[in-house]
Amino acid sequence: MPLTSPKEMFAAAYAGGYAVGAFNVNNMEIIQGIMGAAASEKSPVILQVSAGARKYAGQVYIMKLVEAALQEDPSIPVVVHLDHGPSFEMCRDCIDGGFTSVMIDGSHLPYEENIAITKQVVDYAHPRGVWVEAELGKLAGIEEHVSSAEHVYTDPDEAVDFVRRTGCDSLAVAIGTSHGAYKFKGEARLDFERLQTISNKLPGYPLVLHGASSVPQEFVALCNKYGGQVGGAKGVPEDMLRKAAGMGVCKINVDTDIRLALTASIRQFLTEHPEQFDPRGYLKPARDAVQNMVAHKIRNVMGSSGKA
Ligand code: G3H
Ligand code: 13P
Ligand code: ZN
């Protein structure tokens, strides 16, 4: 199967009350781990590439790796998506390079500027059959080009106006999640009332949740046991993500949990086998750890098993 558009994927997810996992990829092992999980769970999947990942691996390398994965398992619907596209130019390059979906992230811009840049990307993407995700509201925390000390939750009426005026296909909303491993100081809280209001005002419209890693404590403990210093890390509880998936959220983004699974495994292996230096020795269990974590997430968080 060639790469697919999120269109049918999200329509089925919306109707079925589940979400599709969007997992960040940087290299071969991460792609193989995610694809292995999607294949064993018979689940659709989104592989997403950040500006940083694109710079690290190169867009062509990533696309060729994805091509290889599709050849190996043609039965799984796969979307390749630009995560947090910082400019029209990068969105255009990804569209021209075969991505089936891009995000233009104008969330840090004044409202009218966010509308203008999103519309510019939509006008380029739609005639080429490419899906556009945009973002309204600000997640607290730091991304490569966006830094916000405070959450600015998405205003439901603005969301309706934004979607109508830009024509974007899906919208990332800010309801209390944040990027990285340190999401909550005290108890985890998401603004479900706001999510429900947005969803009611945009019936049938797919919403996106960024910053949705759960930060499994077993990976944090393993990292710390084997020399890491990942103190006080806390993620979004799985039951909250499951709930969001039934409220119009069709795409749930996960990057941090992949980093934790991979790093915990490599730390453990290298500590337990100090004499070994063949990268295959530690990358194989690390790839397995990513696969197991993603399979768990597809089954228990996304609810997308068997939907391929
Ligand atoms: O939302 C951010 C993603 O986790 C990507 O992170 O920019 O470090 O690749 P990155
Ligand atoms: P996490 O840092 O919670 O994994 O979020 C990833 C994300 O939103 C990528 O866009
Ligand atoms: Zn994000």
mmCIF file of C-alpha atoms and ligand atoms in Angstrom:
data_model
loop_
_atom_site.group_PDB
_atom_site.id
_atom_site.type_symbol
_atom_site.label_atom_id
_atom_site.label_comp_id
_atom_site.label_asym_id
_atom_site.label_seq_id
_atom_site.Cartn_x
_atom_site.Cartn_y
_atom_site.Cartn_z
ATOM 1 C CA MET A 1 0.000 0.000 0.000
ATOM 2 C CA PRO A 2 1.346 3.448 -0.818
ATOM 3 C CA LEU A 3 1.349 6.167 1.848
ATOM 4 C CA THR A 4 -2.185 7.184 2.727
ATOM 5 C CA SER A 5 -3.935 10.424 3.628
ATOM 6 C CA PRO A 6 -5.282 10.940 7.157
ATOM 7 C CA LYS A 7 -8.711 11.611 5.601
ATOM 8 C CA GLU A 8 -10.212 8.115 5.758
ATOM 9 C CA MET A 9 -8.094 7.214 8.788
ATOM 10 C CA PHE A 10 -9.560 10.057 10.849
ATOM 11 C CA ALA A 11 -13.105 9.614 9.539
ATOM 12 C CA ALA A 12 -13.033 5.997 10.770
ATOM 13 C CA ALA A 13 -11.354 6.999 14.059
ATOM 14 C CA TYR A 14 -13.907 9.751 14.706
ATOM 15 C CA ALA A 15 -16.824 7.425 14.024
ATOM 16 C CA GLY A 16 -15.274 4.605 16.054
ATOM 17 C CA GLY A 17 -14.286 6.737 19.065
ATOM 18 C CA TYR A 18 -10.601 5.845 18.856
ATOM 19 C CA ALA A 19 -7.428 7.738 17.903
ATOM 20 C CA VAL A 20 -4.481 7.065 15.610
ATOM 21 C CA GLY A 21 -1.060 7.274 17.247
ATOM 22 C CA ALA A 22 1.378 9.757 15.721
ATOM 23 C CA PHE A 23 4.881 8.695 16.651
ATOM 24 C CA ASN A 24 8.007 10.809 16.090
ATOM 25 C CA VAL A 25 10.740 9.165 14.029
ATOM 26 C CA ASN A 26 14.438 9.959 13.655
ATOM 27 C CA ASN A 27 16.166 6.768 12.559
ATOM 28 C CA MET A 28 15.817 3.205 11.302
ATOM 29 C CA GLU A 29 15.393 1.509 14.684
ATOM 30 C CA ILE A 30 12.553 3.823 15.734
ATOM 31 C CA ILE A 31 10.752 3.356 12.398
ATOM 32 C CA GLN A 32 11.172 -0.429 12.587
ATOM 33 C CA GLY A 33 9.961 -0.530 16.194
ATOM 34 C CA ILE A 34 6.821 1.516 15.442
ATOM 35 C CA MET A 35 6.063 -0.376 12.231
ATOM 36 C CA GLY A 36 6.556 -3.724 13.981
ATOM 37 C CA ALA A 37 3.995 -2.684 16.586
ATOM 38 C CA ALA A 38 1.515 -1.366 13.975
ATOM 39 C CA ALA A 39 1.842 -4.639 12.042
ATOM 40 C CA SER A 40 1.382 -6.898 15.080
ATOM 41 C CA GLU A 41 -1.620 -4.824 16.241
ATOM 42 C CA LYS A 42 -3.016 -4.446 12.701
ATOM 43 C CA SER A 43 -3.337 -0.714 13.334
ATOM 44 C CA PRO A 44 -3.078 2.367 11.137
ATOM 45 C CA VAL A 45 -0.177 4.589 12.138
ATOM 46 C CA ILE A 46 1.247 8.086 11.597
ATOM 47 C CA LEU A 47 5.010 8.514 11.373
ATOM 48 C CA GLN A 48 5.836 12.118 12.095
ATOM 49 C CA VAL A 49 9.006 14.004 11.361
ATOM 50 C CA SER A 50 9.943 17.189 13.232
ATOM 51 C CA ALA A 51 12.153 19.926 11.800
ATOM 52 C CA GLY A 52 14.874 18.618 14.121
ATOM 53 C CA ALA A 53 14.439 15.038 12.901
ATOM 54 C CA ARG A 54 14.583 16.224 9.318
ATOM 55 C CA LYS A 55 17.814 18.050 10.052
ATOM 56 C CA TYR A 56 19.275 15.062 11.921
ATOM 57 C CA ALA A 57 18.465 12.281 9.467
ATOM 58 C CA GLY A 58 17.673 14.132 6.236
ATOM 59 C CA GLN A 59 14.243 14.124 4.617
ATOM 60 C CA VAL A 60 15.277 11.749 1.827
ATOM 61 C CA TYR A 61 16.765 9.213 4.242
ATOM 62 C CA ILE A 62 13.589 9.172 6.302
ATOM 63 C CA MET A 63 11.382 8.797 3.243
ATOM 64 C CA LYS A 64 13.493 5.915 1.934
ATOM 65 C CA LEU A 65 13.299 4.166 5.308
ATOM 66 C CA VAL A 66 9.530 4.588 5.306
ATOM 67 C CA GLU A 67 9.405 3.255 1.741
ATOM 68 C CA ALA A 68 11.297 0.155 2.914
ATOM 69 C CA ALA A 69 8.860 -0.289 5.802
ATOM 70 C CA LEU A 70 5.874 -0.057 3.436
ATOM 71 C CA GLN A 71 7.420 -2.644 1.150
ATOM 72 C CA GLU A 72 7.925 -5.007 4.073
ATOM 73 C CA ASP A 73 4.346 -4.693 5.323
ATOM 74 C CA PRO A 74 2.008 -3.297 2.663
ATOM 75 C CA SER A 75 -1.170 -4.027 4.638
ATOM 76 C CA ILE A 76 -0.729 -1.214 7.186
ATOM 77 C CA PRO A 77 -2.081 2.275 6.348
ATOM 78 C CA VAL A 78 0.756 4.737 7.002
ATOM 79 C CA VAL A 79 0.758 8.554 6.936
ATOM 80 C CA VAL A 80 4.002 10.527 6.852
ATOM 81 C CA HIS A 81 3.500 13.871 8.554
ATOM 82 C CA LEU A 82 5.607 16.982 9.194
ATOM 83 C CA ASP A 83 5.417 17.742 12.927
ATOM 84 C CA HIS A 84 5.435 21.424 14.000
ATOM 85 C CA GLY A 85 6.317 22.811 10.577
ATOM 86 C CA PRO A 86 7.877 26.201 11.351
ATOM 87 C CA SER A 87 7.463 27.855 7.934
ATOM 88 C CA PHE A 88 5.566 27.743 4.650
ATOM 89 C CA GLU A 89 8.834 26.786 2.894
ATOM 90 C CA MET A 90 9.383 23.684 5.038
ATOM 91 C CA CYS A 91 5.776 22.592 4.547
ATOM 92 C CA ARG A 92 6.175 23.058 0.792
ATOM 93 C CA ASP A 93 9.394 21.011 0.723
ATOM 94 C CA CYS A 94 7.736 18.172 2.609
ATOM 95 C CA ILE A 95 4.663 18.255 0.351
ATOM 96 C CA ASP A 96 6.936 18.189 -2.708
ATOM 97 C CA GLY A 97 8.927 15.360 -1.095
ATOM 98 C CA GLY A 98 5.938 13.034 -0.769
ATOM 99 C CA PHE A 99 4.578 13.687 2.751
ATOM 100 C CA THR A 100 0.836 13.040 2.879
ATOM 101 C CA SER A 101 0.255 15.441 5.774
ATOM 102 C CA VAL A 102 1.918 18.556 7.201
ATOM 103 C CA MET A 103 1.482 20.645 10.295
ATOM 104 C CA ILE A 104 1.994 24.377 10.090
ATOM 105 C CA ASP A 105 2.582 25.579 13.627
ATOM 106 C CA GLY A 106 1.671 29.241 13.863
ATOM 107 C CA SER A 107 0.530 28.891 17.474
ATOM 108 C CA HIS A 108 3.172 31.353 18.689
ATOM 109 C CA LEU A 109 2.039 34.041 16.215
ATOM 110 C CA PRO A 110 -0.670 36.667 16.699
ATOM 111 C CA TYR A 111 -4.076 35.241 15.716
ATOM 112 C CA GLU A 112 -4.363 36.905 12.298
ATOM 113 C CA GLU A 113 -0.786 35.901 11.388
ATOM 114 C CA ASN A 114 -1.496 32.307 12.397
ATOM 115 C CA ILE A 115 -4.537 32.409 10.098
ATOM 116 C CA ALA A 116 -2.517 33.895 7.219
ATOM 117 C CA ILE A 117 0.352 31.358 7.313
ATOM 118 C CA THR A 118 -2.032 28.423 7.822
ATOM 119 C CA LYS A 119 -4.118 29.529 4.835
ATOM 120 C CA GLN A 120 -0.966 29.879 2.727
ATOM 121 C CA VAL A 121 -0.038 26.253 3.489
ATOM 122 C CA VAL A 122 -3.613 25.052 2.885
ATOM 123 C CA ASP A 123 -3.653 26.788 -0.509
ATOM 124 C CA TYR A 124 -0.476 24.957 -1.524
ATOM 125 C CA ALA A 125 -1.337 21.591 0.059
ATOM 126 C CA HIS A 126 -4.944 21.018 -0.954
ATOM 127 C CA PRO A 127 -4.510 21.073 -4.753
ATOM 128 C CA ARG A 128 -1.783 18.462 -4.183
ATOM 129 C CA GLY A 129 -3.996 16.249 -2.029
ATOM 130 C CA VAL A 130 -2.071 16.867 1.183
ATOM 131 C CA TRP A 131 -3.674 17.194 4.632
ATOM 132 C CA VAL A 132 -2.961 20.240 6.824
ATOM 133 C CA GLU A 133 -2.915 20.285 10.623
ATOM 134 C CA ALA A 134 -2.733 23.651 12.394
ATOM 135 C CA GLU A 135 -2.513 24.690 16.037
ATOM 136 C CA LEU A 136 -4.434 27.227 18.070
ATOM 137 C CA GLY A 137 -3.533 27.965 21.692
ATOM 138 C CA LYS A 138 -0.157 27.416 23.313
ATOM 139 C CA LEU A 139 1.227 24.392 25.092
ATOM 140 C CA ALA A 140 3.531 25.302 27.968
ATOM 141 C CA GLY A 141 7.113 24.115 27.554
ATOM 142 C CA ILE A 142 9.797 24.342 24.948
ATOM 143 C CA GLU A 143 9.907 23.126 21.378
ATOM 144 C CA GLU A 144 12.605 23.849 18.878
ATOM 145 C CA HIS A 145 11.125 27.137 17.674
ATOM 146 C CA VAL A 146 8.288 27.758 20.084
ATOM 147 C CA SER A 147 8.721 28.461 23.765
ATOM 148 C CA SER A 148 5.915 29.357 26.117
ATOM 149 C CA ALA A 149 6.118 29.686 29.882
ATOM 150 C CA GLU A 150 2.363 29.403 30.288
ATOM 151 C CA HIS A 151 -0.439 27.373 28.790
ATOM 152 C CA VAL A 152 -2.810 29.446 26.673
ATOM 153 C CA TYR A 153 -5.825 27.185 26.313
ATOM 154 C CA THR A 154 -7.662 27.109 22.984
ATOM 155 C CA ASP A 155 -10.696 29.369 22.853
ATOM 156 C CA PRO A 156 -13.645 27.350 21.432
ATOM 157 C CA ASP A 157 -15.177 30.222 19.443
ATOM 158 C CA GLU A 158 -11.799 31.171 18.010
ATOM 159 C CA ALA A 159 -11.283 27.538 17.006
ATOM 160 C CA VAL A 160 -14.482 27.619 14.923
ATOM 161 C CA ASP A 161 -13.501 30.919 13.281
ATOM 162 C CA PHE A 162 -9.938 29.667 12.672
ATOM 163 C CA VAL A 163 -11.052 26.449 10.972
ATOM 164 C CA ARG A 164 -13.598 28.264 8.836
ATOM 165 C CA ARG A 165 -11.192 30.966 7.692
ATOM 166 C CA THR A 166 -8.126 28.770 7.062
ATOM 167 C CA GLY A 167 -9.711 25.581 5.750
ATOM 168 C CA CYS A 168 -7.233 23.514 7.803
ATOM 169 C CA ASP A 169 -8.146 19.830 8.013
ATOM 170 C CA SER A 170 -7.394 19.140 11.683
ATOM 171 C CA LEU A 171 -6.617 21.303 14.677
ATOM 172 C CA ALA A 172 -4.221 20.810 17.586
ATOM 173 C CA VAL A 173 -5.757 22.185 20.760
ATOM 174 C CA ALA A 174 -4.254 23.270 24.068
ATOM 175 C CA ILE A 175 -6.153 21.780 27.026
ATOM 176 C CA GLY A 176 -3.322 21.276 29.528
ATOM 177 C CA THR A 177 -0.867 18.860 27.904
ATOM 178 C CA SER A 178 2.735 19.944 27.246
ATOM 179 C CA HIS A 179 5.781 18.591 25.465
ATOM 180 C CA GLY A 180 8.555 16.666 27.184
ATOM 181 C CA ALA A 181 8.839 14.545 30.337
ATOM 182 C CA TYR A 182 7.777 17.114 32.952
ATOM 183 C CA LYS A 183 4.141 17.831 32.267
ATOM 184 C CA PHE A 184 2.581 18.308 35.696
ATOM 185 C CA LYS A 185 4.013 19.516 38.988
ATOM 186 C CA GLY A 186 1.125 18.219 41.070
ATOM 187 C CA GLU A 187 -1.852 16.164 39.968
ATOM 188 C CA ALA A 188 -2.410 15.684 36.225
ATOM 189 C CA ARG A 189 -5.329 17.772 34.988
ATOM 190 C CA LEU A 190 -6.760 18.316 31.518
ATOM 191 C CA ASP A 191 -9.585 20.705 30.629
ATOM 192 C CA PHE A 192 -12.090 18.156 29.306
ATOM 193 C CA GLU A 193 -14.946 20.635 29.522
ATOM 194 C CA ARG A 194 -13.107 22.863 27.045
ATOM 195 C CA LEU A 195 -12.357 19.889 24.800
ATOM 196 C CA GLN A 196 -16.036 18.915 24.828
ATOM 197 C CA THR A 197 -17.089 22.476 23.961
ATOM 198 C CA ILE A 198 -14.632 22.660 21.052
ATOM 199 C CA SER A 199 -15.749 19.260 19.835
ATOM 200 C CA ASN A 200 -19.447 20.221 20.061
ATOM 201 C CA LYS A 201 -18.822 23.417 18.114
ATOM 202 C CA LEU A 202 -16.908 21.526 15.402
ATOM 203 C CA PRO A 203 -18.967 18.352 14.937
ATOM 204 C CA GLY A 204 -17.227 15.644 12.908
ATOM 205 C CA TYR A 205 -13.997 17.631 12.869
ATOM 206 C CA PRO A 206 -10.746 15.826 13.877
ATOM 207 C CA LEU A 207 -8.817 17.337 16.791
ATOM 208 C CA VAL A 208 -5.197 16.611 17.708
ATOM 209 C CA LEU A 209 -3.523 16.215 21.086
ATOM 210 C CA HIS A 210 0.154 17.139 21.311
ATOM 211 C CA GLY A 211 2.330 16.509 24.343
ATOM 212 C CA ALA A 212 0.515 13.266 25.020
ATOM 213 C CA SER A 213 3.260 10.979 26.313
ATOM 214 C CA SER A 214 2.437 9.103 29.504
ATOM 215 C CA VAL A 215 6.047 9.003 30.741
ATOM 216 C CA PRO A 216 5.852 5.380 31.991
ATOM 217 C CA GLN A 217 7.481 5.276 35.397
ATOM 218 C CA GLU A 218 9.188 1.942 34.677
ATOM 219 C CA PHE A 219 11.292 3.617 31.967
ATOM 220 C CA VAL A 220 12.105 6.568 34.223
ATOM 221 C CA ALA A 221 13.142 4.129 36.993
ATOM 222 C CA LEU A 222 15.304 2.100 34.573
ATOM 223 C CA CYS A 223 17.012 5.249 33.246
ATOM 224 C CA ASN A 224 17.776 6.367 36.789
ATOM 225 C CA LYS A 225 18.877 2.899 37.950
ATOM 226 C CA TYR A 226 21.450 2.771 35.172
ATOM 227 C CA GLY A 227 23.046 6.187 35.620
ATOM 228 C CA GLY A 228 20.385 8.564 34.282
ATOM 229 C CA GLN A 229 19.081 11.627 36.052
ATOM 230 C CA VAL A 230 15.457 11.906 35.008
ATOM 231 C CA GLY A 231 13.964 13.274 38.226
ATOM 232 C CA GLY A 232 10.318 14.161 38.815
ATOM 233 C CA ALA A 233 9.144 13.206 35.333
ATOM 234 C CA LYS A 234 5.354 12.962 34.929
ATOM 235 C CA GLY A 235 3.113 12.380 31.909
ATOM 236 C CA VAL A 236 -0.559 12.247 30.943
ATOM 237 C CA PRO A 237 -2.349 9.274 32.543
ATOM 238 C CA GLU A 238 -3.480 6.718 29.982
ATOM 239 C CA ASP A 239 -7.132 6.840 30.991
ATOM 240 C CA MET A 240 -7.236 10.590 30.247
ATOM 241 C CA LEU A 241 -5.888 9.990 26.744
ATOM 242 C CA ARG A 242 -8.430 7.248 26.180
ATOM 243 C CA LYS A 243 -11.175 9.634 27.244
ATOM 244 C CA ALA A 244 -9.903 12.341 24.853
ATOM 245 C CA ALA A 245 -9.933 9.787 22.030
ATOM 246 C CA GLY A 246 -13.690 9.474 22.466
ATOM 247 C CA MET A 247 -14.200 13.250 22.333
ATOM 248 C CA GLY A 248 -13.152 14.094 18.776
ATOM 249 C CA VAL A 249 -9.395 13.664 19.260
ATOM 250 C CA CYS A 250 -8.325 11.542 16.285
ATOM 251 C CA LYS A 251 -4.526 11.953 16.520
ATOM 252 C CA ILE A 252 -2.440 11.556 19.672
ATOM 253 C CA ASN A 253 1.237 12.578 19.509
ATOM 254 C CA VAL A 254 3.973 10.599 21.241
ATOM 255 C CA ASP A 255 7.677 11.308 21.189
ATOM 256 C CA THR A 256 8.989 11.451 24.774
ATOM 257 C CA ASP A 257 7.889 7.867 25.583
ATOM 258 C CA ILE A 258 9.885 6.603 22.581
ATOM 259 C CA ARG A 259 12.977 8.469 23.796
ATOM 260 C CA LEU A 260 12.550 7.059 27.305
ATOM 261 C CA ALA A 261 12.007 3.455 26.174
ATOM 262 C CA LEU A 262 15.007 3.583 23.855
ATOM 263 C CA THR A 263 17.356 5.258 26.317
ATOM 264 C CA ALA A 264 16.352 3.098 29.300
ATOM 265 C CA SER A 265 17.083 -0.025 27.272
ATOM 266 C CA ILE A 266 20.452 1.222 25.998
ATOM 267 C CA ARG A 267 21.524 2.358 29.476
ATOM 268 C CA GLN A 268 20.619 -1.014 30.940
ATOM 269 C CA PHE A 269 22.394 -2.992 28.220
ATOM 270 C CA LEU A 270 25.606 -0.991 28.339
ATOM 271 C CA THR A 271 25.750 -1.126 32.128
ATOM 272 C CA GLU A 272 25.137 -4.880 32.196
ATOM 273 C CA HIS A 273 27.541 -5.588 29.305
ATOM 274 C CA PRO A 274 30.399 -3.108 29.741
ATOM 275 C CA GLU A 275 32.675 -5.225 27.563
ATOM 276 C CA GLN A 276 30.429 -4.982 24.470
ATOM 277 C CA PHE A 277 30.725 -2.288 21.838
ATOM 278 C CA ASP A 278 28.847 -3.668 18.834
ATOM 279 C CA PRO A 279 25.950 -1.192 18.324
ATOM 280 C CA ARG A 280 23.703 -4.040 17.212
ATOM 281 C CA GLY A 281 24.033 -5.464 20.703
ATOM 282 C CA TYR A 282 22.227 -2.521 22.311
ATOM 283 C CA LEU A 283 20.156 -1.248 19.380
ATOM 284 C CA LYS A 284 18.259 -4.528 18.960
ATOM 285 C CA PRO A 285 16.807 -4.596 22.514
ATOM 286 C CA ALA A 286 16.245 -0.825 22.241
ATOM 287 C CA ARG A 287 14.228 -1.354 19.052
ATOM 288 C CA ASP A 288 12.258 -4.138 20.799
ATOM 289 C CA ALA A 289 11.565 -1.795 23.722
ATOM 290 C CA VAL A 290 10.127 0.817 21.334
ATOM 291 C CA GLN A 291 8.011 -1.854 19.640
ATOM 292 C CA ASN A 292 6.586 -3.162 22.931
ATOM 293 C CA MET A 293 5.831 0.333 24.204
ATOM 294 C CA VAL A 294 4.100 1.364 20.958
ATOM 295 C CA ALA A 295 2.090 -1.889 20.810
ATOM 296 C CA HIS A 296 0.909 -1.260 24.379
ATOM 297 C CA LYS A 297 -0.067 2.284 23.468
ATOM 298 C CA ILE A 298 -1.964 1.253 20.318
ATOM 299 C CA ARG A 299 -3.909 -1.363 22.336
ATOM 300 C CA ASN A 300 -4.562 0.504 25.567
ATOM 301 C CA VAL A 301 -4.450 4.211 24.721
ATOM 302 C CA MET A 302 -5.334 4.744 21.044
ATOM 303 C CA GLY A 303 -7.793 1.860 20.810
ATOM 304 C CA SER A 304 -6.777 1.386 17.171
ATOM 305 C CA SER A 305 -5.854 -2.326 17.221
ATOM 306 C CA GLY A 306 -7.466 -4.250 14.387
ATOM 307 C CA LYS A 307 -8.475 -1.052 12.529
ATOM 308 C CA ALA A 308 -5.921 -1.377 9.678
HETATM 309 O O1 G3H B 1 6.896 18.354 19.656
HETATM 310 C C1 G3H B 1 8.088 18.125 19.598
HETATM 311 C C2 G3H B 1 8.580 16.763 19.268
HETATM 312 O O2 G3H B 1 8.766 16.032 20.450
HETATM 313 C C3 G3H B 1 9.805 16.834 18.412
HETATM 314 O O3 G3H B 1 10.917 17.175 19.154
HETATM 315 O O4 G3H B 1 11.937 19.045 17.855
HETATM 316 O O5 G3H B 1 13.290 17.712 19.492
HETATM 317 O O6 G3H B 1 12.577 16.693 17.328
HETATM 318 P P1 G3H B 1 12.256 17.698 18.393
HETATM 319 P P1 13P B 2 5.481 14.321 23.969
HETATM 320 O O1 13P B 2 6.663 15.147 24.336
HETATM 321 O O2 13P B 2 4.479 14.291 25.089
HETATM 322 O O3 13P B 2 5.837 12.955 23.529
HETATM 323 O O4 13P B 2 4.728 15.048 22.752
HETATM 324 C C1 13P B 2 5.163 14.860 21.437
HETATM 325 C C2 13P B 2 4.503 15.782 20.471
HETATM 326 O O5 13P B 2 3.533 16.443 20.734
HETATM 327 C C3 13P B 2 5.113 15.877 19.139
HETATM 328 O O6 13P B 2 4.517 16.846 18.352
HETATM 329 ZN ZN ZN B 3 3.860 18.568 19.445
#
